[in-house]
């Protein structure tokens, strides 16, 4: 199995849009830099939290071009390259590999339902074969609540066996710890990231390599503390703290809530903009969200200032 | 409400791929012509049956370019222009409208789950507003088994009210007659096509304008007989005949089965090729499918020859 290009706390970066709904490269670059300054170990741009599928392939590639041109280190980037067609996925991957991205995060062909493991295998294999690059490091993106197409335990094993130097890990956004545990047990050395920091400590204790988590957009320092101290007596208390923050946020629609939090703490109201079909958090939802966060002492603003000092 | 650009039997055209998996424009053009010769009233290219989402936007537009260049009448074309992003949908629609296509078939942004009617409304409205063309005629594509995002009765009403000259109809692939019936009752004059010929006669009796059906790829003449004779005493017997043919085919995976039937009756084995994640019908499935069809006297080959004579 190939060496792991990523470990630690990875953030599926929120995508800022202008008030008229265009991707805002300037604010995107600034936010990516800020996340790395906060301690993020990698940036999983163009994930679900990034509203990646609300952008055309061209818009995604243009944003990546801008990020690279701005000097953000490409080894830290794991762009989402999922698409329902082999051809579009290949275009996105070739672009990412051409930029030297550390890896890519790969959805199954999510339009389809009721496909067999064999059909999904043929899709992923078709993508890897067409790309044909020894530089490609692919992370499978298991998120059945969105795709309804799972990367089953057996399918993952088949892909690792066929492409040991390419298929190097998996993001498990099933929300089902027993699935993550089964993967960790079955494939030691495979780079498994739970899709939520709620499972970070459990994952690390069973061989996981970190987490890729939406709430990383607003809580890298807290989540990194668990990653750095997981073998210390403080680990469970630190985990309880980030679990509480996560649960407070996810009581609201996740992406609009995260964007609202960024807008608030970065004092930049346009950050709350989402692309349809998502809807901006209403004022009636924003007020209790921010109050709930204040109640648990969540202070991104202060952390931001501390980091900047 | 705008005049209806389409009525009758529309076919979501199968997309032929070469043995190496490339879209085959030559065989696509020939097949579209054959379907029109068979009596198809319109071609809903790039639907679910067409494996449209297994092609990139560029591949779809290139195929449409070739079809138009070959002289297939654009007024008879209703390309699928669904995408998860407003920007990609706008690109596809501008291309179709630029070619003078009679209409377009529009999926909701299918990656997303649990969106509100308001969010889906904003998506469709955003697409229509950005296209900004009085020539656009849009059919909503309601197919919750694939998308998990419905065009609810209320949402359809809201879109008709806001865009009476643009949102002119709907394909109902819910497979739920009570939903089709509710739409027909609520919105008289709106162009409602059941997504299966199983509901053709019921639809016509309640104000429907035809059907858009996968099995049209292999049975336009039979389905058209119901459309032409729905007010005659033979209607129920004719309907029973096409329902039996449909149910025989859909006992197998639909798209691979249809492609296998075309390969058989057109004596062109490459027609059986699908793109992953779909899988070609196995020999173990093909033999009973063709035997079942023979048993009910299904003879596309003879019809084809008759039509050619």
Coordinates of C-alpha atoms in Angstrom, one line a residue:
Chain A
X1 CA 0.0 0.0 0.0
X2 CA 1.2 3.5 -0.9
X3 CA 2.5 6.0 1.7
X4 CA -0.3 8.3 3.0
X5 CA -0.2 11.8 1.6
X6 CA -2.6 13.1 4.2
X7 CA -3.2 12.8 8.0
X8 CA -4.7 15.0 10.6
X9 CA -7.5 17.5 10.4
X10 CA -8.7 18.2 6.8
X11 CA -11.4 20.8 6.0
X12 CA -13.9 20.5 3.2
X13 CA -13.6 24.2 2.5
X14 CA -16.8 26.3 2.2
X15 CA -17.0 28.1 -1.1
X16 CA -17.7 31.9 -0.9
X17 CA -20.1 33.3 -3.5
X18 CA -20.6 37.0 -4.3
X19 CA -24.0 38.6 -3.6
X20 CA -24.9 37.7 -7.2
X21 CA -24.0 34.1 -6.8
X22 CA -20.6 33.9 -8.5
X23 CA -17.7 31.9 -6.9
X24 CA -15.5 34.5 -5.2
X25 CA -11.9 33.4 -5.8
X26 CA -10.4 36.3 -3.7
X27 CA -12.3 35.4 -0.6
X28 CA -11.8 31.7 -1.3
X29 CA -8.0 32.1 -1.4
X30 CA -8.0 34.2 1.8
X31 CA -10.2 31.7 3.6
X32 CA -8.0 28.7 2.5
X33 CA -4.9 30.6 3.8
X34 CA -6.7 31.3 7.1
X35 CA -7.6 27.7 7.6
X36 CA -4.0 26.6 7.0
X37 CA -2.8 29.3 9.5
X38 CA -5.3 27.9 12.0
X39 CA -3.6 24.5 11.7
X40 CA -5.6 22.6 9.1
X41 CA -3.5 19.7 7.8
X42 CA -5.2 19.7 4.4
X43 CA -7.9 21.3 2.4
X44 CA -10.6 19.0 0.9
X45 CA -11.9 21.7 -1.5
X46 CA -14.9 20.9 -3.6
X47 CA -16.7 18.6 -1.2
X48 CA -20.3 18.4 -0.2
X49 CA -19.8 21.3 2.3
X50 CA -18.2 23.3 -0.5
X51 CA -21.4 23.1 -2.6
X52 CA -19.1 21.6 -5.2
X53 CA -22.0 20.1 -7.2
X54 CA -23.6 23.5 -7.3
X55 CA -20.7 24.5 -9.6
X56 CA -19.9 23.4 -13.1
X57 CA -16.7 21.5 -13.8
X58 CA -15.3 24.7 -15.4
X59 CA -16.0 26.8 -12.3
X60 CA -14.3 24.3 -10.0
X61 CA -11.2 24.1 -12.2
X62 CA -11.0 27.9 -12.5
X63 CA -11.1 28.2 -8.7
X64 CA -8.4 25.6 -8.3
X65 CA -6.3 27.5 -10.9
X66 CA -6.6 30.7 -8.9
X67 CA -5.7 28.9 -5.6
X68 CA -2.6 27.4 -7.1
X69 CA -1.6 30.7 -8.7
X70 CA -1.9 32.3 -5.3
X71 CA 0.7 30.0 -4.0
X72 CA -1.4 27.7 -1.7
X73 CA 0.7 24.5 -1.4
X74 CA -0.8 22.0 -3.7
X75 CA 0.4 19.0 -1.7
X76 CA -2.1 20.1 1.0
X77 CA -5.1 20.0 -1.5
X78 CA -7.5 17.1 -1.9
X79 CA -10.1 18.4 -4.4
X80 CA -13.4 16.6 -4.8
X81 CA -13.4 15.2 -8.4
X82 CA -16.7 13.3 -8.3
X83 CA -19.0 13.3 -11.3
X84 CA -21.6 11.0 -12.6
X85 CA -19.7 10.4 -15.8
X86 CA -16.3 8.8 -16.2
X87 CA -15.3 11.5 -18.7
X88 CA -16.0 14.5 -16.5
X89 CA -14.3 12.8 -13.5
X90 CA -11.3 12.2 -15.7
X91 CA -11.2 15.8 -16.8
X92 CA -11.3 17.0 -13.1
X93 CA -8.7 14.5 -12.0
X94 CA -6.3 15.3 -14.8
X95 CA -6.5 18.9 -13.9
X96 CA -5.9 18.2 -10.2
X97 CA -3.0 15.8 -10.8
X98 CA -1.5 18.3 -13.3
X99 CA -1.4 20.9 -10.5
X100 CA 0.3 18.4 -8.2
X101 CA -2.6 18.1 -5.7
X102 CA -1.8 15.7 -2.9
X103 CA -4.9 13.6 -3.6
X104 CA -8.4 13.7 -4.9
X105 CA -11.7 12.8 -3.2
X106 CA -14.0 10.6 -5.4
X107 CA -17.7 10.3 -5.2
X108 CA -19.5 7.3 -6.8
X109 CA -21.7 8.1 -9.8
X110 CA -24.5 9.5 -7.7
X111 CA -27.3 9.9 -10.2
X112 CA -27.7 6.2 -10.4
X113 CA -29.5 4.0 -7.9
X114 CA -29.6 0.3 -7.3
X115 CA -26.2 -0.3 -9.1
X116 CA -24.2 -3.3 -8.2
X117 CA -20.7 -3.3 -6.6
X118 CA -19.5 -4.6 -10.0
X119 CA -20.9 -1.6 -11.8
X120 CA -19.4 0.9 -9.3
X121 CA -16.1 -0.9 -9.5
X122 CA -16.1 -0.6 -13.3
X123 CA -16.8 3.1 -13.0
X124 CA -13.9 3.8 -10.6
X125 CA -11.6 1.5 -12.4
X126 CA -12.6 3.2 -15.7
X127 CA -11.7 6.5 -14.2
X128 CA -8.3 5.4 -12.8
X129 CA -7.4 3.6 -16.1
X130 CA -8.3 6.6 -18.2
X131 CA -6.3 8.9 -16.0
X132 CA -3.4 6.5 -16.1
X133 CA -1.1 8.5 -13.9
X134 CA 1.2 7.0 -11.2
X135 CA 0.9 10.4 -9.4
X136 CA -2.8 9.9 -8.7
X137 CA -3.8 9.3 -5.0
X138 CA -7.5 8.7 -4.7
X139 CA -9.6 8.8 -1.6
X140 CA -13.1 7.2 -1.9
X141 CA -15.9 9.3 -0.7
X142 CA -18.5 7.2 1.1
X143 CA -21.5 9.4 1.8
X144 CA -24.7 7.2 1.3
X145 CA -27.1 9.8 2.8
X146 CA -26.3 12.0 -0.3
X147 CA -25.4 9.4 -3.0
X148 CA -27.5 6.3 -2.0
X149 CA -24.6 4.4 -3.6
X150 CA -22.3 2.9 -1.0
X151 CA -18.6 2.0 -1.3
X152 CA -19.3 -1.3 0.5
X153 CA -16.6 -3.1 2.5
X154 CA -16.1 -5.7 -0.2
X155 CA -15.9 -3.1 -3.0
X156 CA -13.3 -1.1 -1.1
X157 CA -11.2 -4.2 -0.7
X158 CA -11.5 -5.0 -4.4
X159 CA -10.4 -1.5 -5.3
X160 CA -7.4 -1.5 -2.9
X161 CA -6.3 -4.9 -4.3
X162 CA -6.5 -3.7 -7.9
X163 CA -5.0 -0.3 -7.4
X164 CA -2.8 -0.5 -4.2
X165 CA -0.8 2.6 -5.2
X166 CA -3.7 4.7 -6.2
X167 CA -6.7 4.0 -4.0
X168 CA -5.1 5.0 -0.7
X169 CA -7.9 6.0 1.6
X170 CA -11.6 6.8 2.2
X171 CA -13.7 9.5 3.8
X172 CA -16.5 7.8 5.7
X173 CA -19.5 10.2 5.9
X174 CA -22.0 7.4 6.6
X175 CA -22.3 8.7 10.2
X176 CA -22.2 5.0 11.1
X177 CA -19.3 4.3 13.4
X178 CA -19.7 0.5 13.0
X179 CA -19.0 1.0 9.3
X180 CA -15.8 3.0 10.0
X181 CA -14.8 0.4 12.6
X182 CA -15.3 -2.4 10.1
X183 CA -13.1 -0.6 7.5
X184 CA -10.4 0.1 10.0
X185 CA -10.3 -3.5 11.0
X186 CA -10.4 -4.9 7.5
X187 CA -7.8 -2.6 5.9
X188 CA -5.0 -1.6 8.2
X189 CA -2.7 1.0 6.6
X190 CA -5.5 2.3 4.4
X191 CA -6.1 6.1 5.1
X192 CA -9.5 6.2 6.7
X193 CA -10.9 9.6 7.7
X194 CA -14.3 9.7 9.5
X195 CA -16.4 12.4 8.0
X196 CA -17.1 14.1 11.3
X197 CA -14.9 15.0 14.3
X198 CA -17.5 13.3 16.5
X199 CA -15.7 10.0 15.6
X200 CA -12.1 11.5 15.6
X201 CA -10.9 10.0 18.9
X202 CA -12.6 6.7 18.3
X203 CA -11.0 6.6 14.9
X204 CA -7.5 7.4 16.1
X205 CA -7.8 4.7 18.8
X206 CA -8.6 2.2 16.1
X207 CA -6.0 3.1 13.4
X208 CA -7.7 6.1 11.7
X209 CA -5.5 8.9 10.4
X210 CA -7.6 12.0 11.3
X211 CA -10.9 13.4 10.1
X212 CA -12.3 15.4 7.2
X213 CA -15.0 17.5 8.7
X214 CA -17.3 20.3 7.7
X215 CA -17.1 22.0 11.1
X216 CA -13.4 22.3 10.5
X217 CA -14.4 25.5 8.7
X218 CA -15.0 27.1 12.0
X219 CA -13.1 25.0 14.6
X220 CA -9.7 23.8 13.4
X221 CA -7.9 24.7 16.6
X222 CA -10.4 22.7 18.8
X223 CA -10.4 19.6 16.6
X224 CA -6.6 19.7 16.2
X225 CA -6.3 19.6 20.0
X226 CA -7.9 16.2 20.0
X227 CA -5.6 15.1 17.2
X228 CA -2.5 16.3 19.0
X229 CA -3.5 14.9 22.4
X230 CA -5.3 11.7 21.6
X231 CA -2.9 9.6 23.7
X232 CA -3.1 11.9 26.7
X233 CA -5.5 11.7 29.7
X234 CA -7.2 14.9 28.4
X235 CA -8.3 13.3 25.2
X236 CA -11.9 12.4 26.2
X237 CA -12.6 15.8 27.7
X238 CA -11.2 17.5 24.5
X239 CA -13.3 15.2 22.4
X240 CA -16.4 16.0 24.4
X241 CA -15.8 19.7 23.8
X242 CA -15.6 19.4 20.0
X243 CA -18.5 17.0 19.9
X244 CA -20.7 19.5 21.8
X245 CA -19.7 22.3 19.3
X246 CA -20.5 20.0 16.3
X247 CA -23.9 19.0 17.7
X248 CA -24.7 22.6 18.4
X249 CA -24.1 23.5 14.8
X250 CA -25.6 20.5 13.1
X251 CA -28.9 21.2 14.8
X252 CA -29.3 23.6 11.9
X253 CA -28.9 23.1 8.2
X254 CA -25.2 22.4 8.1
X255 CA -23.8 24.4 5.2
X256 CA -25.9 27.5 5.6
X257 CA -25.2 27.4 9.3
X258 CA -21.4 27.2 8.8
X259 CA -21.5 30.1 6.3
X260 CA -23.5 32.1 8.8
X261 CA -21.0 31.5 11.5
X262 CA -18.1 32.5 9.2
X263 CA -20.1 35.6 8.2
X264 CA -20.5 36.5 11.8
X265 CA -17.0 35.9 13.2
X266 CA -15.2 37.2 10.1
X267 CA -17.6 40.2 10.0
X268 CA -18.4 39.6 6.3
X269 CA -22.1 39.3 5.7
X270 CA -21.8 38.1 2.1
X271 CA -20.2 34.9 3.4
X272 CA -23.7 33.7 4.3
X273 CA -24.6 33.5 0.5
X274 CA -25.3 30.0 -0.8
X275 CA -26.3 28.7 -4.2
X276 CA -29.7 27.2 -4.7
X277 CA -31.1 24.6 -3.9
X278 CA -29.5 25.5 -0.6
X279 CA -31.1 28.4 1.3
X280 CA -29.4 31.0 3.3
X281 CA -30.0 30.6 7.1
X282 CA -32.9 32.8 8.1
X283 CA -32.6 35.5 10.8
X284 CA -35.0 33.4 12.8
X285 CA -32.5 30.5 12.7
X286 CA -29.3 32.6 12.9
X287 CA -30.1 34.2 16.2
X288 CA -30.6 31.0 18.2
X289 CA -27.6 29.4 16.5
X290 CA -25.3 32.2 17.5
X291 CA -26.8 32.3 21.0
X292 CA -26.3 28.5 21.3
X293 CA -22.7 28.9 20.3
X294 CA -22.1 31.7 22.8
X295 CA -23.6 29.6 25.5
X296 CA -20.9 26.9 25.0
X297 CA -18.2 29.6 24.8
X298 CA -17.5 29.1 21.1
X299 CA -15.3 32.0 20.1
X300 CA -13.9 31.6 16.6
X301 CA -13.3 35.4 16.6
X302 CA -10.9 35.3 19.6
X303 CA -9.2 32.2 18.3
X304 CA -8.7 34.0 15.0
X305 CA -7.3 37.0 16.7
X306 CA -5.0 34.9 18.9
X307 CA -3.7 33.1 15.9
X308 CA -3.1 36.4 14.1
X309 CA -1.1 37.9 17.0
Chain B
X1 CA -50.4 29.1 -20.6
X2 CA -48.2 28.6 -23.7
X3 CA -49.1 26.4 -26.6
X4 CA -47.8 22.8 -26.2
X5 CA -44.8 22.2 -28.5
X6 CA -45.1 18.4 -27.9
X7 CA -47.8 15.7 -27.8
X8 CA -48.0 12.0 -28.5
X9 CA -45.3 9.4 -28.0
X10 CA -41.9 10.7 -27.1
X11 CA -38.8 8.5 -26.8
X12 CA -35.9 9.0 -24.4
X13 CA -33.4 7.8 -26.9
X14 CA -30.8 5.2 -26.0
X15 CA -27.3 6.4 -26.5
X16 CA -25.1 4.0 -28.5
X17 CA -21.5 3.7 -27.4
X18 CA -18.6 2.2 -29.3
X19 CA -17.0 -1.0 -28.0
X20 CA -14.4 1.2 -26.2
X21 CA -17.2 3.3 -24.6
X22 CA -17.3 6.5 -26.7
X23 CA -20.6 8.0 -27.8
X24 CA -21.3 6.9 -31.3
X25 CA -22.8 9.8 -33.2
X26 CA -23.3 7.9 -36.4
X27 CA -25.4 5.2 -34.9
X28 CA -27.1 7.7 -32.7
X29 CA -28.2 9.7 -35.8
X30 CA -29.4 6.6 -37.6
X31 CA -31.3 5.4 -34.6
X32 CA -33.0 8.8 -34.1
X33 CA -34.1 8.8 -37.7
X34 CA -35.4 5.2 -37.4
X35 CA -37.5 6.2 -34.3
X36 CA -39.0 9.1 -36.2
X37 CA -39.7 6.8 -39.2
X38 CA -41.4 4.5 -36.7
X39 CA -43.8 7.3 -35.8
X40 CA -42.2 8.8 -32.7
X41 CA -43.7 12.3 -32.1
X42 CA -40.6 13.6 -30.4
X43 CA -37.1 12.6 -29.1
X44 CA -36.3 13.2 -25.5
X45 CA -32.6 12.7 -26.0
X46 CA -30.3 12.8 -22.9
X47 CA -32.8 11.3 -20.4
X48 CA -32.2 8.7 -17.8
X49 CA -32.6 5.9 -20.4
X50 CA -30.0 7.7 -22.5
X51 CA -27.4 7.4 -19.8
X52 CA -27.2 11.2 -20.1
X53 CA -25.6 11.6 -16.7
X54 CA -22.9 9.1 -17.8
X55 CA -21.8 11.7 -20.3
X56 CA -20.1 15.0 -19.7
X57 CA -21.9 18.2 -20.7
X58 CA -19.4 18.5 -23.6
X59 CA -20.2 15.0 -24.9
X60 CA -23.9 15.7 -24.8
X61 CA -23.6 19.0 -26.6
X62 CA -21.3 17.4 -29.3
X63 CA -23.9 14.7 -29.9
X64 CA -26.7 17.3 -30.3
X65 CA -24.5 19.3 -32.7
X66 CA -24.0 16.1 -34.8
X67 CA -27.8 15.3 -34.7
X68 CA -28.7 18.8 -35.9
X69 CA -26.0 18.9 -38.5
X70 CA -27.5 15.6 -39.9
X71 CA -30.8 17.4 -40.4
X72 CA -32.9 15.8 -37.7
X73 CA -35.7 18.3 -37.1
X74 CA -34.9 20.3 -34.0
X75 CA -38.5 21.1 -33.2
X76 CA -38.9 17.4 -32.4
X77 CA -36.1 17.4 -29.9
X78 CA -36.5 17.7 -26.1
X79 CA -33.0 17.2 -24.8
X80 CA -32.4 16.6 -21.1
X81 CA -30.6 19.6 -19.7
X82 CA -30.5 18.6 -16.0
X83 CA -27.5 19.3 -13.9
X84 CA -26.8 19.9 -10.2
X85 CA -25.5 23.3 -10.8
X86 CA -27.4 26.3 -12.2
X87 CA -24.4 27.2 -14.3
X88 CA -24.1 23.9 -16.1
X89 CA -27.8 23.7 -16.7
X90 CA -27.7 27.1 -18.2
X91 CA -24.9 26.1 -20.6
X92 CA -26.9 23.1 -21.7
X93 CA -30.1 25.0 -22.2
X94 CA -28.5 27.9 -24.1
X95 CA -27.0 25.3 -26.4
X96 CA -30.4 23.5 -26.9
X97 CA -32.3 26.8 -27.4
X98 CA -29.6 28.0 -29.8
X99 CA -30.3 25.0 -31.9
X100 CA -34.1 25.6 -31.9
X101 CA -35.0 22.6 -29.9
X102 CA -38.7 22.3 -29.2
X103 CA -38.2 22.1 -25.5
X104 CA -35.9 20.8 -22.8
X105 CA -36.4 18.3 -20.0
X106 CA -35.2 19.6 -16.6
X107 CA -34.1 17.5 -13.6
X108 CA -33.9 19.0 -10.1
X109 CA -30.4 19.4 -8.6
X110 CA -30.2 15.7 -7.8
X111 CA -27.0 15.5 -5.7
X112 CA -28.9 17.3 -2.9
X113 CA -31.3 15.7 -0.4
X114 CA -33.8 17.1 2.0
X115 CA -34.0 20.4 0.2
X116 CA -37.2 22.5 0.6
X117 CA -39.6 23.4 -2.2
X118 CA -38.3 26.9 -1.9
X119 CA -34.7 25.9 -2.5
X120 CA -35.7 23.9 -5.6
X121 CA -37.9 26.8 -6.8
X122 CA -34.9 29.1 -6.5
X123 CA -32.8 26.7 -8.5
X124 CA -35.2 26.4 -11.4
X125 CA -36.0 30.1 -11.3
X126 CA -32.3 30.9 -11.3
X127 CA -31.8 28.7 -14.4
X128 CA -34.7 30.3 -16.3
X129 CA -33.7 33.8 -15.3
X130 CA -30.1 33.3 -16.4
X131 CA -31.2 31.8 -19.7
X132 CA -33.6 34.7 -20.2
X133 CA -34.9 33.5 -23.5
X134 CA -38.6 33.8 -24.6
X135 CA -37.9 30.7 -26.8
X136 CA -37.3 28.4 -23.9
X137 CA -40.0 25.7 -23.3
X138 CA -39.2 23.7 -20.2
X139 CA -40.6 20.4 -19.1
X140 CA -40.0 19.5 -15.4
X141 CA -38.6 16.0 -14.9
X142 CA -40.2 14.4 -11.8
X143 CA -38.3 11.2 -11.1
X144 CA -38.0 10.7 -7.4
X145 CA -36.7 7.1 -7.6
X146 CA -33.5 8.6 -9.1
X147 CA -33.4 12.1 -7.7
X148 CA -35.0 11.8 -4.2
X149 CA -36.0 15.4 -4.9
X150 CA -39.6 15.7 -6.0
X151 CA -41.4 18.4 -8.0
X152 CA -44.3 18.5 -5.6
X153 CA -47.8 19.6 -6.6
X154 CA -47.4 22.9 -4.9
X155 CA -43.9 23.6 -6.4
X156 CA -45.2 22.8 -9.9
X157 CA -48.0 25.3 -9.4
X158 CA -45.7 28.0 -8.2
X159 CA -43.4 27.5 -11.2
X160 CA -46.3 27.6 -13.7
X161 CA -47.6 30.8 -12.1
X162 CA -44.2 32.5 -12.2
X163 CA -43.2 31.3 -15.7
X164 CA -46.5 30.5 -17.6
X165 CA -44.8 30.8 -21.0
X166 CA -41.7 28.8 -20.1
X167 CA -42.7 26.0 -17.7
X168 CA -45.1 24.2 -20.0
X169 CA -45.2 20.6 -18.9
X170 CA -43.9 17.8 -16.8
X171 CA -42.7 14.2 -17.3
X172 CA -44.0 12.1 -14.3
X173 CA -41.7 9.2 -13.8
X174 CA -42.8 8.7 -10.2
X175 CA -44.6 5.5 -11.3
X176 CA -47.4 6.7 -9.0
X177 CA -50.6 7.2 -11.0
X178 CA -52.2 9.1 -8.1
X179 CA -49.5 11.8 -8.5
X180 CA -50.1 12.0 -12.2
X181 CA -53.9 12.2 -11.6
X182 CA -53.4 15.0 -9.1
X183 CA -51.3 17.0 -11.5
X184 CA -53.8 16.5 -14.4
X185 CA -56.6 17.7 -12.1
X186 CA -54.7 20.6 -10.7
X187 CA -53.2 22.1 -13.9
X188 CA -55.4 21.6 -16.9
X189 CA -53.6 22.7 -20.1
X190 CA -50.2 21.9 -18.6
X191 CA -48.4 19.3 -20.8
X192 CA -48.3 16.2 -18.6
X193 CA -46.5 13.1 -19.9
X194 CA -46.5 9.9 -17.8
X195 CA -43.0 8.4 -17.8
X196 CA -44.3 5.0 -18.8
X197 CA -46.8 3.8 -21.4
X198 CA -48.5 1.8 -18.7
X199 CA -50.3 5.0 -17.8
X200 CA -50.8 6.3 -21.4
X201 CA -54.5 5.5 -21.7
X202 CA -55.4 6.6 -18.2
X203 CA -53.4 9.8 -18.8
X204 CA -55.2 10.6 -22.1
X205 CA -58.6 10.0 -20.5
X206 CA -57.8 12.5 -17.8
X207 CA -56.2 15.3 -20.0
X208 CA -52.6 14.0 -20.5
X209 CA -50.9 14.7 -23.8
X210 CA -49.0 11.5 -24.4
X211 CA -46.1 9.7 -22.8
X212 CA -42.3 9.8 -22.7
X213 CA -41.3 6.2 -22.3
X214 CA -38.1 4.2 -22.3
X215 CA -39.7 1.3 -24.0
X216 CA -40.5 3.6 -26.9
X217 CA -37.0 2.7 -28.0
X218 CA -38.3 -0.7 -29.1
X219 CA -42.1 -0.3 -29.4
X220 CA -43.1 3.1 -30.9
X221 CA -45.7 1.5 -33.3
X222 CA -47.5 -0.4 -30.5
X223 CA -47.6 2.6 -28.2
X224 CA -48.7 4.9 -31.0
X225 CA -51.7 2.6 -31.7
X226 CA -53.0 3.4 -28.2
X227 CA -52.4 7.1 -28.7
X228 CA -54.2 7.1 -32.1
X229 CA -57.1 4.9 -30.9
X230 CA -57.7 5.9 -27.4
X231 CA -61.3 7.0 -28.0
X232 CA -62.2 3.8 -29.8
X233 CA -63.6 0.5 -28.3
X234 CA -60.2 -1.2 -29.0
X235 CA -58.3 1.2 -26.7
X236 CA -58.2 -1.1 -23.6
X237 CA -57.1 -4.1 -25.5
X238 CA -54.3 -2.1 -27.2
X239 CA -53.3 -0.7 -23.9
X240 CA -53.2 -4.2 -22.4
X241 CA -50.8 -5.3 -25.2
X242 CA -48.3 -2.5 -24.6
X243 CA -48.5 -2.9 -20.8
X244 CA -47.6 -6.6 -21.2
X245 CA -44.6 -5.8 -23.4
X246 CA -43.4 -3.1 -21.0
X247 CA -43.8 -5.4 -18.0
X248 CA -41.9 -8.2 -19.8
X249 CA -39.0 -5.8 -20.4
X250 CA -38.9 -4.1 -17.1
X251 CA -38.5 -7.5 -15.3
X252 CA -34.9 -7.0 -16.3
X253 CA -32.5 -4.0 -15.7
X254 CA -34.3 -1.5 -18.0
X255 CA -31.5 0.3 -19.9
X256 CA -29.3 -2.8 -20.5
X257 CA -32.4 -4.8 -21.5
X258 CA -33.5 -2.2 -24.0
X259 CA -30.0 -2.0 -25.5
X260 CA -29.9 -5.8 -25.7
X261 CA -33.2 -5.8 -27.6
X262 CA -32.0 -3.2 -30.0
X263 CA -28.8 -5.2 -30.5
X264 CA -30.8 -8.3 -31.3
X265 CA -33.4 -6.9 -33.6
X266 CA -31.1 -4.5 -35.4
X267 CA -28.5 -7.3 -35.6
X268 CA -25.8 -4.9 -34.2
X269 CA -24.1 -6.5 -31.1
X270 CA -22.3 -3.3 -30.1
X271 CA -25.6 -1.7 -29.3
X272 CA -25.6 -3.7 -26.0
X273 CA -22.7 -1.6 -24.7
X274 CA -23.4 0.6 -21.7
X275 CA -21.2 2.9 -19.7
X276 CA -20.4 2.1 -16.1
X277 CA -21.9 2.0 -13.5
X278 CA -24.5 0.3 -15.7
X279 CA -23.7 -3.2 -16.7
X280 CA -24.3 -5.0 -20.0
X281 CA -27.1 -7.6 -19.7
X282 CA -25.4 -11.0 -19.2
X283 CA -26.1 -13.9 -21.5
X284 CA -27.9 -15.6 -18.6
X285 CA -30.4 -12.7 -18.6
X286 CA -30.5 -12.0 -22.3
X287 CA -31.7 -15.5 -23.3
X288 CA -34.9 -15.5 -21.1
X289 CA -35.6 -11.8 -22.0
X290 CA -35.6 -12.6 -25.7
X291 CA -37.6 -15.8 -25.1
X292 CA -40.2 -13.9 -23.0
X293 CA -40.6 -11.4 -25.8
X294 CA -40.9 -14.1 -28.4
X295 CA -43.6 -15.7 -26.3
X296 CA -45.8 -12.6 -26.4
X297 CA -45.2 -12.2 -30.1
X298 CA -42.9 -9.1 -29.8
X299 CA -41.4 -8.6 -33.2
X300 CA -39.5 -5.4 -33.6
X301 CA -37.6 -6.9 -36.4
X302 CA -40.7 -7.5 -38.6
X303 CA -42.0 -4.0 -37.7
X304 CA -38.7 -2.6 -38.7
X305 CA -38.8 -4.4 -42.0
X306 CA -42.4 -3.4 -42.7
X307 CA -41.6 0.2 -42.0
X308 CA -38.6 0.0 -44.4
X309 CA -40.6 -1.6 -47.2

